[in-house]
Amino acid sequence: MTNTTLHTDRNLWLKILIGMGLGIGLGLLLSPTSIALVDEYTALEFGEWVALPGIVFLGLLKMIVIPLIICSIVLGVTASGDLGFLKKTGFQLVIYFIITTFISIFIGVMVVQAINPAQYISNSFIEQTIASTDAPSEIFDKLSIPQRVENLLPVNFTEASLERNMLQIVIFSFFLGIIMLTLPKNRTKIFSDLCEFGQDACMKVIEWAMKLAPYAVFGLICNITIQIGFDTIAGVGAYMLSVMIGLLAMFGVYLIIVSIIAKRNPFEFMRSIRNTQIFAFSTSSSAATMPFTLKTAEENLGIDPKISRFVIPVGATINMDGTALYQAAAALFLCSLFGVDLSAGEIFLLMLTTVGASIGTPATPGVGIIVLATILSSIGVPPEGIGIILGVDRILDMCRTTLNVSGDLVASTVMDRLASKKA
Ligand code: ASP
């Protein structure tokens, strides 16, 4: 086991929060659709430049994500020591992920049914946004289940890393870890040492990147605020609010899980993960946040590394409760906007589809909405309807990614508790 530690500033969360606040403030001053201190061209140009530290920061994190996933999973699997432990934890984890994803989708459906945000949208807004926004051109392929299974297999590792197919990389790393377990120690030591070095090296890069974090967040949020039209937010405010209420409610469920199942103080838990949440919010990427999530799990929550190094990389890739909630809520909202009536059975089918869709959604910014386009076309909503929610997607992406990452940390505490009970 490595004793990798990451030295970060204890007040980092506060600095990041200040960066976020200042970024929003400056963005509002410059945004062409709010105070508009400068002309639109200058504002957009400025936004691009001010986001530069953020681009470098995200680049550094993206640079290490693949080696970190491989090293963490290999070390996690080998640290567990036996395949029996792995099978049991893996099985429990999959069941846990499916149950929480269902709860999350259920909350999304309930909130949209209760608020019915479609009733607050004006016809002129619908016409204007559909005409002026391009629907995502890249709609996910409709593949059969055997084809999907085939796509899970990392037949070509170079291709998997080129396309940043995290699920394939996770599966490949599991294979490596399991192979290590089945070979005599003297034959695997060299690779295990290499993985320990890889993990230490990645943590060093994160440590450097963290120094940039407050400036990065400031710039990224400022740029986004400049770009987002405030009339767009006003137009779909009720829909945004519904999704946000749903995400908050799911976070409430997490806290209940943390206190009842993981037997931890929920307030302490919230305090321990706030850095990571702010980070996920600012980057909109579970994958880019993963190194940090891992660190939070081990150092702030004291999770056994053999659990965290297994749960976090897998969770960051397939456990997306925020995305699932959002996809179900957005699909229902657009259905009622376009007069597509869904029976209770169809809503249930939609929930099932969303579980699969959220698992398949890559952990990077803005892809949840592309996967949503596929769900929409399967239930008869015109895909260009997505134009209506595209304008505010980035904000919701930030919120749902925060929940996605929190969900991975909750899952680690639960698995840690279950494993320690057995021990
Ligand atoms: N940005 C999300 C994530 O990385 C995925 C999504 O678009 O919903 O978790």
Coordinates of C-alpha atoms and ligand atoms in Angstrom, one line a residue:
M1 CA 0.0 0.0 0.0
T2 CA 1.3 3.4 -0.8
N3 CA 1.3 6.2 1.7
T4 CA 0.5 8.8 -0.9
T5 CA -0.6 12.0 0.7
L6 CA -1.7 15.2 -0.9
H7 CA -0.8 18.5 0.8
T8 CA -3.5 21.0 0.2
D9 CA -4.3 24.3 1.8
R10 CA -6.9 23.8 4.6
N11 CA -8.8 26.9 3.5
L12 CA -8.8 25.9 -0.1
W13 CA -12.6 25.5 -0.2
L14 CA -13.0 29.1 1.0
K15 CA -10.6 30.4 -1.6
I16 CA -12.4 28.4 -4.3
L17 CA -15.7 29.7 -3.0
I18 CA -14.4 33.3 -3.2
G19 CA -13.1 32.7 -6.7
M20 CA -16.5 31.4 -7.7
G21 CA -18.3 34.4 -6.2
L22 CA -16.0 36.9 -7.8
G23 CA -16.3 35.0 -11.1
I24 CA -20.1 35.2 -11.1
G25 CA -19.9 38.9 -10.1
L26 CA -17.5 39.9 -12.9
G27 CA -19.4 37.7 -15.3
L28 CA -22.6 39.5 -14.5
L29 CA -21.0 42.9 -15.0
L30 CA -19.7 41.9 -18.4
S31 CA -22.4 39.6 -19.8
P32 CA -24.1 41.1 -22.8
T33 CA -27.5 39.9 -21.5
S34 CA -27.1 41.4 -18.0
I35 CA -25.2 44.6 -17.0
A36 CA -23.1 44.6 -20.2
L37 CA -20.3 47.0 -19.2
V38 CA -18.5 46.2 -22.5
D39 CA -19.7 45.2 -25.9
E40 CA -20.5 41.6 -26.7
Y41 CA -17.3 40.8 -28.7
T42 CA -15.0 42.2 -25.9
A43 CA -16.9 40.3 -23.2
L44 CA -16.7 37.0 -25.1
E45 CA -13.0 37.6 -25.9
F46 CA -12.3 38.5 -22.3
G47 CA -14.2 35.4 -21.1
E48 CA -11.9 33.2 -23.2
W49 CA -8.8 34.7 -21.7
V50 CA -9.9 34.8 -18.1
A51 CA -10.7 31.0 -18.4
L52 CA -7.1 30.3 -19.3
P53 CA -5.9 29.2 -15.8
G54 CA -9.0 27.0 -15.7
I55 CA -8.0 25.4 -19.1
V56 CA -4.5 24.7 -17.8
F57 CA -5.9 23.4 -14.5
L58 CA -8.4 21.0 -16.3
G59 CA -5.6 20.0 -18.7
L60 CA -3.4 19.0 -15.8
L61 CA -6.1 16.9 -14.3
K62 CA -7.1 15.3 -17.6
M63 CA -3.5 14.5 -18.2
I64 CA -3.3 12.2 -15.2
V65 CA -6.8 10.7 -15.1
I66 CA -6.1 7.6 -17.2
P67 CA -2.8 6.7 -15.4
L68 CA -4.5 7.4 -12.1
I69 CA -7.5 5.2 -12.8
I70 CA -5.2 2.3 -13.9
C71 CA -2.8 2.6 -10.9
S72 CA -5.6 3.1 -8.4
I73 CA -7.6 0.2 -9.5
V74 CA -4.6 -2.1 -9.8
L75 CA -3.5 -1.2 -6.3
G76 CA -7.1 -1.3 -5.0
V77 CA -7.6 -4.8 -6.4
T78 CA -4.3 -6.1 -5.2
A79 CA -4.7 -4.5 -1.8
S80 CA -8.0 -6.4 -1.3
G81 CA -5.8 -9.5 -1.3
D82 CA -8.5 -12.0 -2.5
L83 CA -11.0 -12.4 -5.3
G84 CA -13.8 -13.3 -2.8
F85 CA -13.7 -9.9 -1.2
L86 CA -13.7 -8.3 -4.6
K87 CA -16.7 -10.3 -5.8
K88 CA -18.7 -9.6 -2.7
T89 CA -17.9 -5.8 -2.7
G90 CA -18.4 -5.6 -6.4
F91 CA -21.8 -7.3 -6.2
Q92 CA -22.9 -5.1 -3.3
L93 CA -21.7 -2.0 -5.1
V94 CA -23.6 -2.7 -8.3
I95 CA -26.8 -3.3 -6.3
Y96 CA -26.2 -0.2 -4.3
F97 CA -25.6 1.9 -7.5
I98 CA -28.8 0.6 -9.1
I99 CA -31.0 1.3 -6.1
T100 CA -29.7 4.8 -5.6
T101 CA -30.0 5.6 -9.3
F102 CA -33.6 4.5 -9.1
I103 CA -34.3 6.6 -6.1
S104 CA -32.8 9.6 -7.8
I105 CA -34.8 9.1 -11.0
F106 CA -37.9 8.6 -8.9
I107 CA -37.3 11.9 -7.2
G108 CA -36.7 13.6 -10.6
V109 CA -40.0 12.3 -11.9
M110 CA -41.9 13.2 -8.8
V111 CA -40.6 16.8 -8.7
V112 CA -41.5 17.4 -12.3
Q113 CA -44.9 15.9 -11.8
A114 CA -45.5 18.1 -8.8
I115 CA -44.2 21.4 -10.2
N116 CA -45.1 20.8 -13.8
P117 CA -42.5 23.4 -15.1
A118 CA -43.9 23.2 -18.6
Q119 CA -46.8 25.3 -17.7
Y120 CA -44.5 28.3 -17.1
I121 CA -43.0 28.3 -20.5
S122 CA -44.3 30.8 -23.1
N123 CA -44.9 29.8 -26.7
S124 CA -42.8 32.6 -28.0
F125 CA -39.8 31.4 -25.9
I126 CA -40.2 27.8 -27.3
E127 CA -40.3 29.1 -30.9
Q128 CA -37.4 31.5 -30.4
T129 CA -35.1 28.9 -28.8
I130 CA -35.9 26.1 -31.2
A131 CA -35.2 28.4 -34.1
S132 CA -32.0 29.9 -32.7
T133 CA -30.3 26.9 -31.0
D134 CA -28.8 23.9 -32.8
A135 CA -29.7 20.6 -31.3
P136 CA -26.7 18.4 -30.5
S137 CA -25.7 16.8 -33.7
E138 CA -23.9 13.9 -32.1
I139 CA -26.7 11.6 -31.0
F140 CA -25.7 8.4 -29.4
D141 CA -25.9 5.3 -31.7
K142 CA -28.8 3.1 -31.1
L143 CA -27.0 -0.2 -30.4
S144 CA -28.4 -3.6 -29.5
I145 CA -27.5 -5.1 -26.1
P146 CA -25.0 -7.6 -27.6
Q147 CA -23.3 -4.7 -29.4
R148 CA -23.2 -2.7 -26.2
V149 CA -21.6 -5.6 -24.4
E150 CA -19.1 -5.8 -27.2
N151 CA -18.4 -2.1 -26.8
L152 CA -17.5 -2.6 -23.1
L153 CA -14.6 -4.8 -23.9
P154 CA -11.3 -3.0 -24.1
V155 CA -10.2 -4.9 -27.3
N156 CA -7.8 -2.0 -28.2
F157 CA -6.3 -0.2 -25.2
T158 CA -4.8 2.5 -27.4
E159 CA -8.2 3.3 -28.9
A160 CA -9.8 3.3 -25.5
S161 CA -7.4 5.8 -24.1
L162 CA -7.5 7.9 -27.4
E163 CA -11.3 8.1 -27.1
R164 CA -11.1 8.5 -23.3
N165 CA -13.5 5.6 -22.9
M166 CA -13.3 5.4 -19.1
L167 CA -15.5 2.3 -18.8
Q168 CA -13.2 0.3 -21.0
I169 CA -10.2 1.6 -19.1
V170 CA -11.8 0.7 -15.8
I171 CA -12.5 -2.9 -17.1
F172 CA -8.9 -3.2 -18.5
S173 CA -7.5 -2.1 -15.1
F174 CA -9.6 -4.7 -13.3
F175 CA -8.2 -7.4 -15.5
L176 CA -4.7 -6.2 -14.7
G177 CA -5.4 -6.1 -11.0
I178 CA -7.0 -9.6 -11.0
I179 CA -4.1 -11.0 -13.0
M180 CA -1.7 -9.6 -10.4
L181 CA -3.7 -11.4 -7.7
T182 CA -3.4 -14.7 -9.4
L183 CA 0.4 -14.6 -10.0
P184 CA 3.2 -15.1 -7.5
K185 CA 4.3 -11.9 -5.8
N186 CA 7.9 -12.0 -7.1
R187 CA 6.5 -11.9 -10.7
T188 CA 4.2 -8.9 -10.0
K189 CA 6.3 -6.7 -7.7
I190 CA 7.8 -4.7 -10.5
F191 CA 4.4 -3.7 -11.8
S192 CA 3.0 -3.0 -8.4
D193 CA 6.0 -0.7 -7.7
L194 CA 5.4 1.0 -11.0
C195 CA 1.7 1.6 -10.0
E196 CA 2.7 3.0 -6.7
F197 CA 5.1 5.4 -8.5
G198 CA 2.3 6.3 -10.9
Q199 CA -0.1 7.1 -8.1
D200 CA 2.5 9.2 -6.3
A201 CA 3.3 11.1 -9.5
C202 CA -0.4 11.8 -10.2
M203 CA -0.9 13.1 -6.7
K204 CA 2.1 15.4 -7.2
V205 CA 0.4 16.8 -10.3
I206 CA -2.8 17.3 -8.4
E207 CA -0.9 19.1 -5.7
W208 CA 0.4 21.5 -8.3
A209 CA -2.9 21.9 -10.0
M210 CA -4.6 22.7 -6.7
K211 CA -2.5 25.9 -6.4
L212 CA -4.3 27.1 -9.5
A213 CA -7.8 26.0 -8.3
P214 CA -9.2 29.3 -7.0
Y215 CA -8.0 31.2 -10.1
A216 CA -9.2 28.4 -12.4
V217 CA -12.7 28.4 -10.8
F218 CA -12.8 32.2 -11.0
G219 CA -12.0 32.2 -14.7
L220 CA -14.2 29.2 -15.6
I221 CA -17.3 30.6 -13.8
C222 CA -16.7 34.1 -15.1
N223 CA -16.5 32.8 -18.7
I224 CA -19.7 30.7 -18.3
T225 CA -21.6 33.6 -16.7
I226 CA -20.6 35.9 -19.6
Q227 CA -21.8 33.3 -22.1
I228 CA -25.1 32.3 -20.6
G229 CA -28.0 34.5 -21.6
F230 CA -30.1 35.7 -18.7
D231 CA -33.3 35.8 -20.7
T232 CA -32.6 32.0 -21.3
I233 CA -32.4 31.4 -17.6
A234 CA -35.6 33.4 -17.0
G235 CA -37.4 31.5 -19.7
V236 CA -36.8 28.1 -18.2
G237 CA -36.4 29.1 -14.6
A238 CA -39.2 26.8 -13.4
Y239 CA -37.5 23.8 -15.1
M240 CA -34.1 24.7 -13.7
L241 CA -35.6 25.1 -10.2
S242 CA -37.3 21.7 -10.5
V243 CA -34.0 19.9 -11.4
M244 CA -32.2 21.8 -8.6
I245 CA -34.9 20.9 -6.0
G246 CA -34.6 17.3 -7.1
L247 CA -30.8 17.3 -6.8
L248 CA -31.1 18.8 -3.3
A249 CA -33.7 16.2 -2.3
M250 CA -31.4 13.4 -3.5
F251 CA -28.5 15.0 -1.5
G252 CA -30.9 14.8 1.5
V253 CA -31.3 11.1 0.8
Y254 CA -27.5 10.7 0.7
L255 CA -27.2 12.3 4.1
I256 CA -29.8 9.8 5.5
I257 CA -27.8 7.0 3.9
V258 CA -24.6 8.3 5.5
S259 CA -26.1 8.5 8.9
I260 CA -28.3 5.3 8.9
I261 CA -26.3 2.9 6.8
A262 CA -22.7 4.3 7.1
K263 CA -23.3 5.4 10.7
R264 CA -21.5 8.7 10.3
N265 CA -22.3 12.2 11.3
P266 CA -23.9 13.8 8.2
F267 CA -22.7 17.3 9.1
E268 CA -19.2 16.1 9.5
F269 CA -19.5 14.2 6.2
M270 CA -20.7 17.4 4.5
R271 CA -17.8 19.4 5.9
S272 CA -15.3 16.7 4.7
I273 CA -16.6 16.7 1.1
R274 CA -17.2 20.4 0.5
N275 CA -13.9 20.9 -1.3
T276 CA -14.6 18.1 -3.7
Q277 CA -18.2 19.3 -4.3
I278 CA -17.0 22.8 -5.2
F279 CA -14.5 21.3 -7.4
A280 CA -17.0 19.1 -9.2
F281 CA -19.3 22.1 -9.5
S282 CA -16.6 24.2 -11.2
T283 CA -15.3 21.6 -13.5
S284 CA -18.6 19.8 -14.5
S285 CA -16.6 16.6 -14.8
S286 CA -16.7 13.6 -12.6
A287 CA -13.6 12.3 -14.4
A288 CA -11.5 15.4 -13.9
T289 CA -12.6 15.5 -10.2
M290 CA -11.8 11.8 -9.6
P291 CA -8.2 12.3 -8.3
F292 CA -9.5 14.8 -5.8
T293 CA -12.5 12.6 -4.9
L294 CA -10.1 9.8 -4.2
K295 CA -8.0 12.0 -2.0
T296 CA -11.1 13.2 -0.1
A297 CA -12.3 9.7 0.5
E298 CA -9.0 8.5 2.0
E299 CA -7.7 11.6 3.8
N300 CA -10.9 13.4 4.9
L301 CA -13.3 10.5 5.3
G302 CA -10.7 7.9 6.3
I303 CA -12.0 5.3 3.9
D304 CA -9.9 2.2 3.6
P305 CA -7.9 2.6 0.4
K306 CA -8.8 -0.9 -0.8
I307 CA -12.4 0.3 -0.8
S308 CA -11.9 3.8 -2.2
R309 CA -9.5 2.8 -5.0
F310 CA -12.1 0.4 -6.1
V311 CA -15.4 2.3 -5.6
I312 CA -14.3 5.9 -6.7
P313 CA -12.9 5.1 -10.2
V314 CA -15.9 2.8 -10.9
G315 CA -18.4 5.2 -9.4
A316 CA -16.9 8.2 -11.3
T317 CA -17.5 6.2 -14.5
I318 CA -20.9 4.6 -14.0
N319 CA -22.6 6.0 -10.9
M320 CA -24.3 9.2 -11.9
D321 CA -27.4 9.9 -9.9
G322 CA -27.4 13.6 -10.7
T323 CA -27.3 12.9 -14.4
A324 CA -30.0 10.2 -14.1
L325 CA -32.3 12.6 -12.2
Y326 CA -31.7 15.4 -14.7
Q327 CA -32.3 13.1 -17.7
A328 CA -35.6 11.8 -16.3
A329 CA -36.7 15.3 -15.3
A330 CA -35.8 16.9 -18.6
A331 CA -37.4 14.1 -20.6
L332 CA -40.7 14.5 -18.7
F333 CA -40.6 18.3 -18.9
L334 CA -40.1 18.2 -22.7
C335 CA -42.8 15.6 -23.0
S336 CA -45.4 17.8 -21.4
L337 CA -44.1 20.8 -23.3
F338 CA -44.7 18.9 -26.6
G339 CA -47.9 17.3 -25.5
V340 CA -46.5 13.8 -25.5
D341 CA -48.7 11.9 -23.0
L342 CA -46.9 9.1 -21.2
S343 CA -48.8 6.4 -19.4
A344 CA -47.6 5.1 -16.0
G345 CA -46.0 2.1 -17.8
E346 CA -44.2 4.4 -20.2
I347 CA -42.9 6.5 -17.4
F348 CA -41.6 3.3 -15.8
L349 CA -39.9 2.4 -19.0
L350 CA -38.4 5.8 -19.2
M351 CA -37.0 5.3 -15.8
L352 CA -35.4 2.0 -16.8
T353 CA -34.0 3.6 -19.9
T354 CA -32.6 6.4 -17.8
V355 CA -30.8 4.0 -15.5
G356 CA -28.9 2.6 -18.5
A357 CA -28.4 6.0 -20.0
S358 CA -26.8 7.5 -16.9
I359 CA -24.5 4.5 -16.6
G360 CA -23.4 5.0 -20.2
T361 CA -23.0 8.7 -19.9
P362 CA -19.3 9.6 -20.0
A363 CA -18.0 11.6 -17.0
T364 CA -17.3 14.8 -18.9
P365 CA -19.0 18.1 -19.2
G366 CA -22.2 18.4 -21.2
V367 CA -22.6 14.8 -22.4
G368 CA -25.7 14.1 -20.2
I369 CA -27.7 16.2 -22.6
I370 CA -26.5 14.4 -25.7
V371 CA -27.5 11.1 -24.2
L372 CA -30.8 12.7 -23.3
A373 CA -31.4 13.4 -27.1
T374 CA -31.4 9.7 -27.6
I375 CA -33.9 9.1 -24.9
L376 CA -36.1 11.8 -26.3
S377 CA -36.2 10.5 -29.8
S378 CA -37.2 7.1 -28.4
I379 CA -40.3 8.6 -26.6
G380 CA -41.5 10.8 -29.5
V381 CA -40.2 14.2 -28.4
P382 CA -38.7 16.1 -31.4
P383 CA -34.9 16.2 -30.7
E384 CA -34.7 19.9 -31.6
G385 CA -36.8 20.3 -28.4
I386 CA -33.5 20.1 -26.7
G387 CA -32.8 23.6 -27.9
I388 CA -35.1 24.8 -25.2
I389 CA -32.9 23.5 -22.3
L390 CA -29.6 23.7 -24.0
G391 CA -29.0 27.3 -23.1
V392 CA -29.0 26.5 -19.3
D393 CA -27.5 23.1 -19.6
R394 CA -24.1 24.1 -18.4
I395 CA -25.5 25.4 -15.1
L396 CA -27.4 22.2 -14.5
D397 CA -24.4 20.2 -15.6
M398 CA -22.4 21.8 -12.8
C399 CA -25.2 21.0 -10.3
R400 CA -25.7 17.4 -11.4
T401 CA -21.9 16.7 -11.5
T402 CA -21.7 17.9 -7.9
L403 CA -24.3 15.3 -7.0
N404 CA -22.6 12.6 -9.1
V405 CA -19.4 13.1 -7.2
S406 CA -21.1 13.3 -3.8
G407 CA -22.8 10.0 -4.7
D408 CA -19.4 8.3 -5.2
L409 CA -18.2 9.5 -1.8
V410 CA -21.4 8.3 -0.2
A411 CA -21.0 4.9 -1.9
S412 CA -17.5 4.6 -0.5
T413 CA -18.6 5.3 3.1
V414 CA -21.4 2.7 2.7
M415 CA -19.0 0.1 1.2
D416 CA -16.4 0.9 3.9
R417 CA -19.0 0.3 6.6
L418 CA -20.2 -2.9 5.1
A419 CA -16.7 -4.2 4.7
S420 CA -15.7 -3.3 8.3
K421 CA -18.8 -5.0 9.7
K422 CA -17.8 -8.2 8.0
A423 CA -14.2 -7.9 9.1
Ligands
ASP1 N1 -20.8 16.2 -16.4 C1 -21.4 15.1 -15.8 C2 -20.3 14.3 -15.0 O1 -19.1 14.4 -15.4 C3 -22.0 14.1 -16.8 C4 -23.2 14.8 -17.4 O2 -23.1 15.5 -18.4 O3 -24.3 14.6 -16.9 O4 -20.6 13.7 -14.1

